Amino acid sequence: MTRALVVDDATHTNENLLDYLHDHYKNWDMVEIHQYEYALKKIQTESFDVLTLDAHIPSKDCQNLVDTLHDKQPEAKIYIAMNDSQLKTDYSRVINRGLILVPDAKAN
């Protein structure tokens, strides 16, 4: 079974994404987290096939979550929501890690 960790501090965003994922990937085990610290603990102690992450985690570096999962499970797929200004500054670092970027709905 595919395990997905959905990390976003905005509860409504997580709920919308989880609804979408449940509709399209009914056999996935979804774990929803709203706080950086809990997400980091989950990544360090559990296995995930997919990580969806909001790049706007307040006062935290989402790169640490990405690096931790990538180092522990390099085969995991990581999806990051970023706005245009973040893409300009973080694009090369993100692409070098082989990550998948998705449009940030909150920025539009």
XYZ file of N, CA and C in Angstrom:
324
model
N 0.840 -1.183 0.000
C 0.000 0.000 0.000
C 0.882 1.242 0.000
N 0.528 2.198 -0.827
C 1.255 3.463 -0.901
C 0.910 4.317 0.309
N 1.944 4.871 0.961
C 1.743 5.770 2.107
C 2.118 7.178 1.687
N 1.229 8.116 1.993
C 1.460 9.513 1.641
C 1.401 10.374 2.895
N 2.359 11.290 3.015
C 2.374 12.280 4.086
C 2.031 13.626 3.471
N 0.961 14.248 3.959
C 0.498 15.537 3.458
C 0.768 16.570 4.545
N 1.662 17.538 4.240
C 2.072 18.536 5.232
C 1.681 19.926 4.750
N 0.827 20.572 5.517
C 0.438 21.955 5.229
C -0.129 22.544 6.506
N 0.313 23.747 6.856
C -0.173 24.379 8.082
C -1.606 24.874 7.936
N -2.086 25.023 6.721
C -3.458 25.472 6.476
C -4.384 24.260 6.435
N -5.237 24.140 7.428
C -6.115 22.980 7.543
C -6.975 22.784 6.305
N -7.540 23.867 5.766
C -8.419 23.739 4.597
C -7.674 23.221 3.373
N -6.403 23.598 3.240
C -5.615 23.109 2.105
C -5.392 21.617 2.232
N -5.030 21.163 3.428
C -4.849 19.736 3.656
C -6.132 18.972 3.363
N -7.257 19.485 3.850
C -8.529 18.800 3.640
C -8.858 18.695 2.153
N -8.654 19.777 1.411
C -8.925 19.753 -0.031
C -8.021 18.766 -0.747
N -6.745 18.779 -0.413
C -5.807 17.859 -1.046
C -6.128 16.415 -0.681
N -6.423 16.175 0.582
C -6.762 14.817 1.000
C -8.036 14.324 0.317
N -9.030 15.193 0.191
C -10.250 14.803 -0.531
C -9.915 14.394 -1.959
N -9.082 15.190 -2.622
C -8.680 14.877 -3.995
C -7.928 13.543 -4.050
N -6.950 13.383 -3.172
C -6.158 12.153 -3.182
C -7.013 10.932 -2.870
N -7.914 11.048 -1.897
C -8.797 9.923 -1.570
C -9.702 9.568 -2.748
N -10.160 10.576 -3.479
C -11.007 10.316 -4.644
C -10.245 9.608 -5.759
N -8.977 9.946 -5.931
C -8.199 9.417 -7.050
C -7.286 8.239 -6.685
N -6.950 8.117 -5.416
C -6.038 7.058 -4.966
C -6.637 6.399 -3.729
N -7.710 5.681 -3.926
C -8.492 5.131 -2.821
C -7.717 4.142 -1.952
N -6.716 3.506 -2.502
C -5.982 2.501 -1.736
C -4.762 3.065 -1.009
N -4.560 4.369 -1.052
C -3.418 4.977 -0.360
C -3.727 5.175 1.116
N -2.715 5.007 1.938
C -2.790 5.338 3.360
C -2.285 6.771 3.508
N -3.172 7.685 3.899
C -2.829 9.114 3.988
C -2.595 9.524 5.438
N -1.522 10.251 5.658
C -1.229 10.821 6.970
C -1.203 12.335 6.801
N -2.030 13.011 7.583
C -2.165 14.467 7.493
C -1.483 15.118 8.693
N -0.607 16.092 8.411
C 0.129 16.796 9.468
C 0.033 18.295 9.208
N -0.138 19.063 10.283
C -0.244 20.519 10.163
C 0.949 21.254 10.751
N 1.853 20.546 11.408
C 2.978 21.213 12.061
C 4.299 20.587 11.626
N 5.266 21.455 11.388
C 6.594 21.063 10.930
C 7.220 20.009 11.839
N 7.196 20.247 13.154
C 7.868 19.353 14.100
C 7.300 17.938 14.036
N 5.970 17.826 13.938
C 5.348 16.507 13.842
C 5.694 15.832 12.517
N 5.735 16.603 11.468
C 6.091 16.044 10.162
C 7.514 15.492 10.179
N 8.435 16.242 10.769
C 9.824 15.787 10.842
C 9.929 14.490 11.639
N 9.207 14.395 12.751
C 9.219 13.161 13.554
C 8.669 11.985 12.760
N 7.578 12.216 12.042
C 6.989 11.141 11.232
C 7.964 10.658 10.166
N 8.617 11.603 9.504
C 9.569 11.248 8.451
C 10.739 10.455 9.020
N 11.157 10.799 10.220
C 12.298 10.124 10.834
C 11.950 8.731 11.352
N 10.670 8.489 11.655
C 10.299 7.227 12.293
C 9.431 6.310 11.439
N 8.884 6.818 10.346
C 7.997 6.011 9.516
C 8.404 6.106 8.049
N 7.912 5.171 7.265
C 8.215 5.156 5.833
C 7.051 5.736 5.039
N 7.397 6.534 4.028
C 6.396 7.129 3.143
C 6.864 6.995 1.702
N 5.904 6.792 0.821
C 6.189 6.716 -0.608
C 6.049 8.073 -1.276
N 5.202 8.920 -0.694
C 4.901 10.230 -1.261
C 4.869 11.258 -0.137
N 5.463 12.426 -0.411
C 5.376 13.572 0.496
C 4.841 14.746 -0.297
N 3.750 15.342 0.160
C 3.299 16.602 -0.423
C 3.526 17.665 0.634
N 4.127 18.759 0.221
C 4.621 19.743 1.178
C 4.364 21.149 0.685
N 3.839 21.973 1.566
C 3.675 23.392 1.279
C 5.003 24.076 1.572
N 5.519 24.811 0.618
C 6.795 25.509 0.810
C 6.664 26.692 1.760
N 5.443 27.026 2.153
C 5.197 28.184 3.020
C 5.080 27.806 4.490
N 5.772 26.800 4.947
C 5.704 26.452 6.364
C 6.267 27.624 7.158
N 5.462 28.218 8.034
C 5.915 29.418 8.749
C 7.187 29.182 9.555
N 8.147 30.063 9.357
C 9.413 30.111 10.102
C 10.205 28.807 10.081
N 9.930 27.947 9.150
C 10.657 26.680 9.067
C 11.198 26.504 7.652
N 12.226 25.715 7.540
C 12.813 25.427 6.240
C 12.263 24.103 5.736
N 11.406 24.156 4.737
C 10.852 22.913 4.207
C 11.952 22.037 3.623
N 13.083 22.654 3.281
C 14.191 21.879 2.724
C 14.666 20.807 3.702
N 14.586 21.078 5.001
C 14.990 20.091 5.996
C 14.097 18.853 5.927
N 12.797 19.049 5.769
C 11.888 17.912 5.617
C 12.214 17.133 4.349
N 12.430 17.853 3.272
C 12.753 17.226 1.993
C 14.053 16.436 2.103
N 15.085 17.062 2.658
C 16.378 16.391 2.785
C 16.285 15.147 3.656
N 15.547 15.247 4.763
C 15.414 14.109 5.668
C 14.750 12.935 4.970
N 13.641 13.195 4.262
C 12.964 12.108 3.559
C 13.819 11.589 2.409
N 14.420 12.485 1.663
C 15.237 12.065 0.516
C 16.418 11.214 0.972
N 17.056 11.592 2.065
C 18.196 10.822 2.566
C 17.765 9.462 3.104
N 16.612 9.413 3.765
C 16.127 8.168 4.352
C 15.506 7.255 3.302
N 14.770 7.859 2.371
C 14.051 7.093 1.359
C 14.192 7.767 -0.004
N 15.323 7.615 -0.661
C 15.566 8.328 -1.919
C 14.566 8.001 -3.025
N 13.864 6.893 -2.918
C 12.892 6.525 -3.952
C 11.543 7.213 -3.764
N 11.319 7.876 -2.640
C 10.037 8.541 -2.373
C 9.830 9.715 -3.332
N 8.598 9.913 -3.741
C 8.230 11.054 -4.589
C 7.889 12.223 -3.682
N 8.417 13.389 -4.007
C 8.200 14.579 -3.189
C 7.605 15.669 -4.066
N 6.447 16.170 -3.652
C 5.745 17.231 -4.367
C 5.741 18.477 -3.491
N 6.185 19.596 -4.040
C 6.269 20.832 -3.268
C 5.460 21.914 -3.969
N 4.585 22.576 -3.220
C 3.841 23.722 -3.743
C 4.680 24.968 -3.516
N 5.033 25.660 -4.601
C 5.859 26.866 -4.521
C 5.258 27.938 -5.412
N 5.405 29.196 -4.997
C 4.955 30.283 -5.859
C 6.094 30.707 -6.785
N 5.810 31.610 -7.701
C 6.798 31.999 -8.714
C 8.075 32.569 -8.121
N 7.977 33.400 -7.089
C 9.191 33.993 -6.520
C 10.061 32.936 -5.860
N 9.449 31.938 -5.235
C 10.234 30.859 -4.641
C 10.904 30.023 -5.715
N 10.208 29.799 -6.815
C 10.798 29.016 -7.895
C 12.061 29.676 -8.426
N 12.051 30.992 -8.506
C 13.220 31.698 -9.027
C 14.433 31.521 -8.130
N 14.219 31.456 -6.824
C 15.357 31.350 -5.909
C 15.721 29.910 -5.589
N 14.758 28.998 -5.596
C 15.005 27.627 -5.160
C 15.010 26.604 -6.290
N 14.774 27.024 -7.514
C 14.579 26.092 -8.621
C 15.745 25.121 -8.784
N 16.964 25.633 -8.861
C 18.095 24.734 -9.125
C 18.301 23.756 -7.982
N 18.140 24.212 -6.757
C 18.319 23.319 -5.605
C 17.261 22.217 -5.629
N 16.043 22.586 -5.948
C 14.956 21.621 -5.975
C 15.133 20.632 -7.120
N 15.432 21.127 -8.300
C 15.601 20.253 -9.461
C 16.774 19.296 -9.262
N 17.845 19.762 -8.658
C 18.994 18.897 -8.413
C 18.648 17.729 -7.502
N 17.614 17.870 -6.685
C 17.164 16.791 -5.812
C 16.163 15.885 -6.512
N 15.780 16.218 -7.741
C 14.831 15.394 -8.473
C 13.409 15.511 -7.959
N 13.054 16.661 -7.427
C 11.732 16.847 -6.857
C 10.735 17.281 -7.919
N 9.474 17.132 -7.610
C 8.405 17.496 -8.522
C 7.702 18.718 -7.955
N 7.630 19.785 -8.751
C 7.000 21.018 -8.299
C 5.566 21.077 -8.788
N 4.694 21.608 -7.953
C 3.299 21.799 -8.340
C 2.930 23.244 -8.087
N 1.981 23.792 -8.858
C 1.584 25.184 -8.634
C 1.013 25.372 -7.239
N 1.272 26.518 -6.677
C 0.774 26.846 -5.348
C -0.569 27.543 -5.495
N -1.630 26.862 -5.130
C -2.980 27.411 -5.280
C -3.182 28.644 -4.422
N -2.491 28.748 -3.291
C -2.652 29.897 -2.404
C -2.062 31.159 -3.005
N -1.120 31.021 -3.927
C -0.454 32.183 -4.517
C -1.269 32.783 -5.655
N -2.252 32.066 -6.148
C -3.047 32.536 -7.292
C -4.302 33.237 -6.850
